[in-house]
């Protein structure tokens, strides 16, 4: 498989699901990814405990990203202003912009963030994440209202109580499904196929 | 779609249209770059090939990564043509 480099970011918007998506890719992909974060302390998962030694790289804001850029890499960047962000955005194959819609505020900020990111890298994917089902179609339609976003693929990952297991128990939804048949039945109806759709688009094997 | 949804969507679309002309400044903090001791492999060289050509190449590189194998070709080319 060609080296795959992914940035997961929505500007300085926090709590949008960046680490959930990043970690789920890291744990579920057959390929081994390096996991690069700029804010290990505020990640929703204890990355140091669950990302393998040698896979995890932490470069706080203000330091150089001093690593070899070979192989598959996930950059879980954001939440804090970071002047290295656009350089990373330019470098990667794809940028995943997660949005957790709670009000039009997230929508407006996301549009402005994408406007900046798309200038350095047009390969952007939006993930509408952990959002009230009643709002998902509206958010999709609203984003597509911007003609500059016509080539942006939009994916959905439903709100699910299982997602909080990642922060609480450090189990991805795939791991939860493998541990319990009843959970697997529920997860295989919505959220796992949604992750699989995203992985398929990213050409990530699981 | 209900009338209330349509109204909500119109409002959202208006906000998207307004935000479409704006960009976030995502680099407000400057990092003082230190001189790195060693150049990193952080730029790409790309080329398009036919699917059969890619398959033939991948079948020959064994356990090497595609990136390492292509880099070998680039370095050999540089060496030969210096």
mmCIF file with all atom_site columns, N, CA and C in Angstrom, chain A residues 104 110 146 182 187:
data_model
loop_
_atom_site.group_PDB
_atom_site.id
_atom_site.type_symbol
_atom_site.label_atom_id
_atom_site.label_alt_id
_atom_site.label_comp_id
_atom_site.label_asym_id
_atom_site.label_entity_id
_atom_site.label_seq_id
_atom_site.pdbx_PDB_ins_code
_atom_site.Cartn_x
_atom_site.Cartn_y
_atom_site.Cartn_z
_atom_site.occupancy
_atom_site.B_iso_or_equiv
_atom_site.pdbx_formal_charge
_atom_site.auth_seq_id
_atom_site.auth_comp_id
_atom_site.auth_asym_id
_atom_site.auth_atom_id
_atom_site.pdbx_PDB_model_num
ATOM 1  N N  . UNK A 1 104 ? -25.161 26.660 14.857 1.00 0.00 ? 104 UNK A N  1
ATOM 2  C CA . UNK A 1 104 ? -24.601 27.200 13.612 1.00 0.00 ? 104 UNK A CA 1
ATOM 3  C C  . UNK A 1 104 ? -23.173 27.713 13.825 1.00 0.00 ? 104 UNK A C  1
ATOM 4  N N  . UNK A 1 110 ? -16.366 25.973 10.907 1.00 0.00 ? 110 UNK A N  1
ATOM 5  C CA . UNK A 1 110 ? -15.880 24.898 10.038 1.00 0.00 ? 110 UNK A CA 1
ATOM 6  C C  . UNK A 1 110 ? -15.709 25.406 8.608  1.00 0.00 ? 110 UNK A C  1
ATOM 7  N N  . UNK A 1 146 ? -22.105 25.794 -0.379 1.00 0.00 ? 146 UNK A N  1
ATOM 8  C CA . UNK A 1 146 ? -20.913 26.530 -0.790 1.00 0.00 ? 146 UNK A CA 1
ATOM 9  C C  . UNK A 1 146 ? -20.341 25.851 -2.038 1.00 0.00 ? 146 UNK A C  1
ATOM 10 N N  . UNK A 1 182 ? -24.143 -8.764 21.562 1.00 0.00 ? 182 UNK A N  1
ATOM 11 C CA . UNK A 1 182 ? -25.289 -7.842 21.546 1.00 0.00 ? 182 UNK A CA 1
ATOM 12 C C  . UNK A 1 182 ? -24.833 -6.461 21.090 1.00 0.00 ? 182 UNK A C  1
ATOM 13 N N  . UNK A 1 187 ? -23.941 -2.240 16.853 1.00 0.00 ? 187 UNK A N  1
ATOM 14 C CA . UNK A 1 187 ? -22.908 -1.429 16.194 1.00 0.00 ? 187 UNK A CA 1
ATOM 15 C C  . UNK A 1 187 ? -22.825 -1.707 14.702 1.00 0.00 ? 187 UNK A C  1
#
